[in-house]
Coordinates of N, CA and C in Angstrom, one line a residue:
X13 N 148.8 68.8 117.6 CA 149.0 69.8 115.9 C 148.6 68.9 114.4
X14 N 147.6 69.9 114.0 CA 147.3 69.4 113.0 C 148.5 69.1 112.1
X15 N 148.3 68.0 111.4 CA 149.2 67.5 110.0 C 149.3 68.7 108.3
X16 N 150.2 68.3 107.8 CA 150.1 68.9 106.6 C 150.4 68.0 105.5
X17 N 149.1 67.1 104.6 CA 150.0 66.4 103.4 C 150.6 67.5 102.4
X18 N 150.9 66.7 101.9 CA 151.9 67.2 100.7 C 152.1 66.1 99.5
X19 N 150.9 66.4 98.6 CA 150.9 65.4 97.3 C 151.2 65.7 96.0
X20 N 152.0 64.9 95.1 CA 152.7 65.7 94.2 C 152.1 64.5 93.0
X21 N 152.0 64.6 92.0 CA 151.2 64.2 91.1 C 152.6 63.2 90.3
X22 N 154.1 63.5 90.5 CA 154.9 62.7 89.6 C 156.3 63.0 90.7
X23 N 156.7 61.4 90.7 CA 157.8 62.2 91.7 C 159.0 63.0 91.1
X24 N 158.4 63.3 89.4 CA 159.6 64.2 88.7 C 159.3 65.8 89.9
X25 N 158.2 66.2 90.4 CA 158.1 67.1 91.3 C 158.9 67.3 92.8
X26 N 159.6 66.0 92.6 CA 160.2 66.2 94.6 C 160.8 66.9 94.3
X27 N 161.8 67.7 93.0 CA 162.6 68.6 93.5 C 162.1 70.3 93.7
X28 N 160.7 70.7 93.1 CA 159.9 71.9 93.9 C 159.2 70.8 95.3
X29 N 158.8 70.1 95.2 CA 157.8 69.7 96.5 C 158.7 69.8 98.0
X30 N 160.2 69.9 97.6 CA 161.2 69.9 98.7 C 161.1 71.2 99.2
X31 N 161.1 71.9 98.6 CA 161.0 73.3 99.3 C 159.9 73.3 100.5
X32 N 158.7 72.8 100.7 CA 157.7 72.9 101.3 C 158.1 71.9 102.3
X33 N 158.4 71.0 102.1 CA 158.6 70.2 102.5 C 159.8 70.5 103.6
X34 N 160.8 71.3 103.3 CA 162.0 71.7 104.1 C 161.0 73.0 105.2
X35 N 160.0 73.4 104.8 CA 159.7 74.7 105.5 C 159.1 74.1 106.3
X36 N 157.8 73.0 106.4 CA 157.3 72.7 107.1 C 157.8 71.7 108.5
X37 N 159.4 71.2 108.0 CA 160.0 70.4 109.0 C 160.5 71.6 109.7
X38 N 161.4 72.2 109.5 CA 161.6 74.1 109.9 C 160.6 74.6 110.9
X39 N 159.2 74.1 111.4 CA 158.6 74.7 111.8 C 157.9 73.7 112.3
X40 N 158.3 72.6 112.3 CA 157.9 71.5 112.9 C 156.4 71.3 113.4
X41 N 156.3 71.1 111.8 CA 154.5 70.7 111.4 C 154.7 69.4 111.7
X42 N 154.2 68.4 111.4 CA 153.7 67.0 110.9 C 153.5 66.8 109.6
X43 N 154.2 66.4 108.6 CA 153.8 66.3 107.4 C 153.9 64.5 106.9
X44 N 153.3 64.5 106.3 CA 153.2 63.2 105.4 C 152.9 63.3 104.2
X45 N 153.6 62.9 103.0 CA 155.0 63.0 101.7 C 153.7 61.7 100.8
X46 N 153.4 62.3 99.8 CA 153.0 61.2 99.2 C 153.0 61.8 97.4
X47 N 152.9 60.4 96.4 CA 152.3 60.6 94.6 C 151.6 60.0 94.7
X48 N 151.0 60.8 94.2 CA 149.2 60.5 93.7 C 148.6 61.5 92.5
X49 N 148.3 60.8 91.1 CA 147.7 61.0 90.5 C 146.3 61.4 90.2
X50 N 146.2 62.1 89.7 CA 145.0 62.7 89.1 C 144.3 62.2 88.2
X51 N 145.1 61.4 87.7 CA 144.7 61.3 85.9 C 145.3 59.4 86.0
X52 N 146.1 59.3 86.5 CA 146.7 57.3 87.0 C 146.4 56.9 88.4
X53 N 146.2 57.6 89.4 CA 145.3 56.8 90.8 C 144.5 57.4 91.1
X54 N 143.5 57.2 90.5 CA 142.0 59.1 91.0 C 141.5 58.0 92.0
X55 N 141.8 56.7 92.6 CA 140.7 55.8 93.8 C 141.6 56.1 94.8
X56 N 143.2 56.1 94.4 CA 143.7 56.6 95.7 C 143.7 57.6 96.2
X57 N 144.3 58.8 95.2 CA 143.7 59.9 95.4 C 142.4 60.3 96.1
X58 N 141.7 59.9 95.7 CA 140.2 60.3 96.0 C 140.3 59.9 97.3
X59 N 140.1 58.2 97.8 CA 140.2 57.7 98.9 C 141.3 59.0 100.1
X60 N 142.4 58.9 99.6 CA 143.2 60.0 100.6 C 142.2 61.3 101.4
X61 N 142.0 62.1 99.8 CA 141.1 63.4 100.0 C 139.6 63.1 101.3
X62 N 139.7 61.7 100.8 CA 137.8 61.9 101.7 C 138.5 61.7 102.9
X63 N 139.3 60.8 103.6 CA 139.7 60.5 104.9 C 140.7 61.5 105.2
X64 N 140.9 62.5 104.4 CA 142.4 64.0 105.6 C 142.0 64.2 106.5
X65 N 140.3 65.0 106.7 CA 140.3 65.3 108.1 C 140.2 64.5 109.4
X66 N 139.7 63.0 108.9 CA 139.4 62.2 110.0 C 141.1 61.8 110.2
X67 N 141.5 61.4 109.2 CA 143.2 61.5 110.1 C 143.7 62.4 110.3
X68 N 143.5 63.3 110.5 CA 144.3 64.9 111.3 C 145.0 66.1 110.4
X69 N 144.5 65.6 109.4 CA 145.1 66.7 108.7 C 144.2 68.2 109.1
X70 N 144.9 69.2 108.8 CA 145.0 70.8 108.6 C 144.9 71.3 107.2
X71 N 145.4 70.8 106.4 CA 145.5 71.4 105.3 C 146.2 70.1 104.1
X72 N 146.0 70.4 102.7 CA 146.9 69.9 101.8 C 147.7 70.6 101.0
X73 N 148.5 70.3 100.8 CA 149.2 70.9 99.0 C 149.5 69.8 98.3
X74 N 149.1 70.3 97.2 CA 149.2 69.5 96.0 C 150.1 70.0 94.8
X75 N 151.0 69.5 94.4 CA 152.0 70.3 93.3 C 151.6 69.3 92.1
X76 N 151.5 69.6 91.0 CA 151.3 69.2 89.4 C 151.4 70.1 88.7
X77 N 152.1 69.7 87.3 CA 152.7 70.6 86.3 C 151.8 69.8 84.8
X78 N 151.3 70.7 83.9 CA 151.0 70.5 82.4 C 149.3 70.6 83.0
X79 N 148.4 69.4 82.9 CA 147.2 69.1 83.0 C 146.9 70.0 84.5
X80 N 147.5 69.6 85.3 CA 147.4 70.3 86.8 C 146.1 69.5 87.9
X81 N 146.2 69.0 87.4 CA 144.5 68.7 87.8 C 144.0 68.8 89.5
X82 N 145.4 67.4 89.5 CA 145.5 67.2 91.5 C 144.7 68.3 92.3
X83 N 145.5 69.1 92.8 CA 145.0 70.0 93.6 C 142.8 70.2 93.7
X84 N 142.5 70.5 92.2 CA 141.0 70.2 91.7 C 140.6 68.7 92.3
X85 N 141.3 67.6 92.0 CA 140.7 66.8 92.3 C 140.4 66.6 93.7
X86 N 141.5 67.3 95.1 CA 141.7 67.0 96.0 C 140.5 67.8 97.0
X87 N 140.1 69.2 96.3 CA 139.4 69.8 96.5 C 137.7 69.7 96.5
X88 N 137.3 68.5 95.1 CA 136.5 68.0 94.9 C 136.4 67.0 96.1
X89 N 137.1 66.2 97.1 CA 136.7 65.6 97.7 C 137.5 65.5 99.7
X90 N 137.2 66.9 99.8 CA 137.9 67.4 101.3 C 137.0 69.3 100.9
X91 N 136.7 69.2 102.6 CA 136.7 70.5 102.7 C 137.9 71.3 103.1
X92 N 138.8 70.5 103.2 CA 139.9 71.1 103.8 C 140.4 72.3 103.2
X93 N 141.6 72.8 103.5 CA 141.8 73.9 102.9 C 142.7 73.4 101.6
X94 N 143.0 73.3 100.2 CA 143.5 73.0 99.6 C 145.1 74.2 98.8
X95 N 145.7 73.8 98.6 CA 147.2 74.9 98.6 C 147.5 74.3 97.3
X96 N 147.6 74.6 95.8 CA 148.1 74.0 94.7 C 149.2 74.5 94.4
X97 N 150.6 74.1 94.6 CA 151.5 74.3 93.4 C 151.5 74.0 92.4
X98 N 151.3 75.0 91.3 CA 151.9 74.9 89.8 C 152.8 74.4 89.5
X99 N 153.4 73.1 88.8 CA 155.0 72.8 88.4 C 155.0 73.1 86.9
X100 N 155.9 73.9 87.0 CA 157.0 74.2 85.3 C 157.0 73.2 84.7
X101 N 156.5 73.1 84.0 CA 156.5 71.5 82.5 C 157.4 72.4 81.4
X102 N 157.7 71.4 80.4 CA 159.1 71.6 79.3 C 158.2 72.3 78.5
X103 N 156.4 72.8 78.5 CA 156.1 73.1 77.3 C 156.2 74.1 77.6
X104 N 155.3 74.9 78.2 CA 154.7 76.5 78.1 C 154.8 76.7 80.0
X105 N 156.2 76.4 80.4 CA 156.6 77.1 81.4 C 156.1 76.9 82.3
X106 N 154.6 76.2 82.9 CA 154.3 76.5 84.3 C 152.8 77.1 83.8
X107 N 152.6 78.1 83.2 CA 151.3 78.8 82.8 C 150.2 77.7 83.0
X108 N 150.3 76.3 82.0 CA 150.2 75.8 82.2 C 149.1 74.9 83.2
X109 N 150.3 75.2 84.1 CA 150.1 74.4 85.1 C 148.9 75.8 86.1
X110 N 149.5 76.5 86.1 CA 148.5 77.4 86.8 C 147.2 77.9 86.3
X111 N 146.9 78.1 85.2 CA 145.9 78.5 85.2 C 144.8 76.7 85.1
X112 N 145.2 75.8 85.0 CA 144.6 74.6 85.5 C 144.3 74.4 87.2
X113 N 145.2 75.4 88.0 CA 145.0 75.6 89.2 C 144.3 76.2 89.7
X114 N 144.7 77.6 89.1 CA 143.8 78.5 89.6 C 142.3 78.9 89.2
X115 N 142.3 78.3 87.7 CA 140.6 78.5 87.5 C 139.3 77.4 87.5
X116 N 139.6 77.4 89.2 CA 138.4 76.5 89.7 C 137.0 77.0 89.5
X117 N 136.5 75.7 89.9 CA 134.5 76.8 89.7 C 134.2 77.0 91.2
X118 N 133.8 77.7 91.1 CA 132.2 78.3 92.6 C 132.4 77.3 93.0
X119 N 132.9 77.6 94.6 CA 132.4 76.1 95.9 C 133.5 75.2 95.9
X120 N 134.3 75.2 95.0 CA 135.7 74.0 95.2 C 136.9 75.1 94.9
X121 N 136.9 75.9 96.2 CA 138.5 76.9 95.9 C 139.8 75.9 95.6
X122 N 140.6 76.3 95.5 CA 142.1 76.2 95.6 C 143.0 77.3 95.5
X123 N 143.6 77.2 97.2 CA 144.8 78.2 97.2 C 145.5 77.8 96.3
X124 N 146.4 78.9 95.1 CA 147.2 78.8 94.4 C 148.4 79.7 94.7
X125 N 149.5 79.6 94.2 CA 150.8 80.2 94.9 C 151.2 80.0 93.5
X126 N 152.7 80.5 93.8 CA 153.1 81.3 92.1 C 153.8 79.7 91.2
X127 N 154.2 79.6 90.3 CA 154.7 78.7 89.6 C 156.1 78.2 90.8
X128 N 156.3 76.8 90.8 CA 157.1 76.6 91.4 C 156.8 76.9 93.1
X129 N 156.2 77.9 93.6 CA 156.5 78.7 95.1 C 156.3 77.3 96.3
X130 N 156.6 76.3 96.2 CA 156.4 75.6 97.1 C 156.5 76.1 98.7
X131 N 157.3 77.2 98.7 CA 157.8 77.9 100.3 C 156.8 78.6 100.8
X132 N 156.3 79.1 100.0 CA 155.0 80.2 100.5 C 154.1 78.7 100.4
X133 N 154.1 77.8 99.3 CA 152.6 77.0 99.6 C 152.5 76.1 101.6
X134 N 154.2 76.1 102.2 CA 153.9 75.6 102.7 C 153.8 76.6 104.2
X135 N 154.3 77.7 104.0 CA 153.8 79.1 104.8 C 152.6 79.1 104.9
X136 N 151.8 79.1 103.9 CA 150.5 79.7 104.0 C 149.7 78.5 105.1
X137 N 150.5 76.9 104.5 CA 149.3 75.9 105.0 C 149.5 76.2 106.6
X138 N 150.9 76.7 107.1 CA 151.3 77.0 108.5 C 150.9 78.0 109.1
X139 N 150.3 79.1 107.9 CA 149.3 80.4 108.3 C 147.7 79.6 109.2
X140 N 147.5 78.9 108.0 CA 145.9 78.3 108.3 C 146.3 77.4 109.7
X141 N 147.4 76.6 109.8 CA 147.2 75.7 110.9 C 147.3 77.1 112.3
X142 N 148.2 78.0 111.7 CA 148.4 79.0 113.0 C 147.2 79.8 113.6
X143 N 146.0 80.0 113.0 CA 144.7 80.1 113.5 C 144.4 79.5 114.5
X144 N 144.6 78.6 114.9 CA 144.2 77.4 116.2 C 145.5 77.6 117.3
X145 N 146.8 77.9 116.6 CA 147.1 77.1 117.0 C 148.7 77.8 117.5
X146 N 148.9 78.3 118.7 CA 149.4 79.7 119.3 C 151.3 79.8 118.8
X147 N 151.6 78.3 119.2 CA 153.4 77.7 119.1 C 153.3 78.4 117.6
X148 N 152.9 78.1 116.6 CA 153.2 78.3 115.0 C 153.1 80.2 115.2
X149 N 152.3 80.1 115.7 CA 151.6 82.0 115.0 C 152.6 82.6 115.6
X150 N 153.5 82.1 116.8 CA 154.3 82.4 117.3 C 155.9 82.4 116.3
X151 N 156.2 81.5 116.0 CA 157.3 80.6 115.3 C 156.9 82.1 114.0
X152 N 155.9 82.1 113.3 CA 155.6 82.8 111.9 C 155.9 84.2 112.6
X153 N 155.7 85.3 113.6 CA 155.7 86.1 114.1 C 157.5 86.4 113.8
X154 N 158.3 85.3 114.8 CA 159.2 85.7 115.1 C 160.4 85.8 113.6
X155 N 159.7 84.6 112.8 CA 160.3 84.7 111.6 C 160.6 85.8 110.2
X156 N 158.6 86.7 110.9 CA 158.6 88.2 110.5 C 159.3 88.9 110.9
X157 N 159.8 89.2 112.0 CA 160.6 90.0 112.3 C 161.8 89.7 112.4
X158 N 162.5 88.4 112.3 CA 163.7 88.3 111.7 C 163.9 88.6 110.0
X159 N 163.4 88.1 109.3 CA 163.2 88.9 107.9 C 163.3 90.9 107.8
X160 N 162.7 91.2 108.9 CA 162.5 92.8 109.1 C 163.9 93.3 109.6
X161 N 164.2 92.8 110.0 CA 165.6 93.1 110.7 C 166.6 92.4 109.8
X162 N 166.9 91.4 108.8 CA 167.9 91.4 107.6 C 167.0 93.0 106.6
X163 N 166.1 92.6 106.2 CA 166.3 93.9 105.6 C 167.0 95.7 105.9
X164 N 166.3 95.8 107.0 CA 166.8 97.4 108.0 C 168.3 96.6 107.7
X165 N 169.3 96.4 107.8 CA 170.5 95.7 108.1 C 171.1 96.2 106.8
X166 N 170.3 95.6 105.7 CA 170.8 95.3 104.4 C 170.6 97.0 104.0
X167 N 169.8 97.7 104.3 CA 169.3 99.1 104.6 C 170.3 100.1 104.8
X168 N 170.6 99.8 106.1 CA 171.7 100.4 106.9 C 173.2 100.7 105.5
X169 N 173.4 99.5 105.4 CA 174.8 99.0 105.0 C 174.5 100.0 103.4
X170 N 173.8 99.9 102.4 CA 173.2 100.8 101.1 C 173.5 101.9 101.4
X171 N 172.4 102.0 102.5 CA 172.5 103.7 102.9 C 174.4 104.2 103.6
X172 N 175.0 103.5 104.1 CA 176.1 103.9 104.3 C 177.0 103.6 103.0
X173 N 176.9 103.1 102.1 CA 177.9 103.5 101.0 C 177.4 104.3 100.1
X174 N 176.3 104.4 100.0 CA 176.0 105.3 98.7 C 175.5 106.6 99.3
X175 N 174.9 107.0 100.1 CA 174.5 108.5 100.7 C 175.4 109.0 101.6
X176 N 175.5 110.4 101.4 CA 176.7 111.1 101.9 C 176.2 111.9 103.0

């Protein structure tokens, strides 16, 4: 199975990133986690991105706030799918990070999830890997069926309480 890299621009992003790590662990996806900054450790970030495919990765998740150039820096140095998680900062509640992550030039796409949307970033990475991994595809199908069943249970409870 391919691995997923989870990269954060600062360890202050860890409370957000841990949600992605947890989902990846639940699906038993091999995960490698690093702190690399597009601005403070550009050589290390570039080196990791350049070697990611050969190191067995199938997708890269990058979380960063404020200027949020990390996902773009990775996309510039790998053709693997890059998923950006904009992290809310103290000034603009993450809108700056969202725009920095989503506004990529043609030819360097970054899939971008919601501000703080780490769980969805992990699920998107799993869906990408599931294109060629039937075990992951089955786990995703099972999770969707479980989610559907829970909603239908809640619907039945609400109907029983409020519908005559």
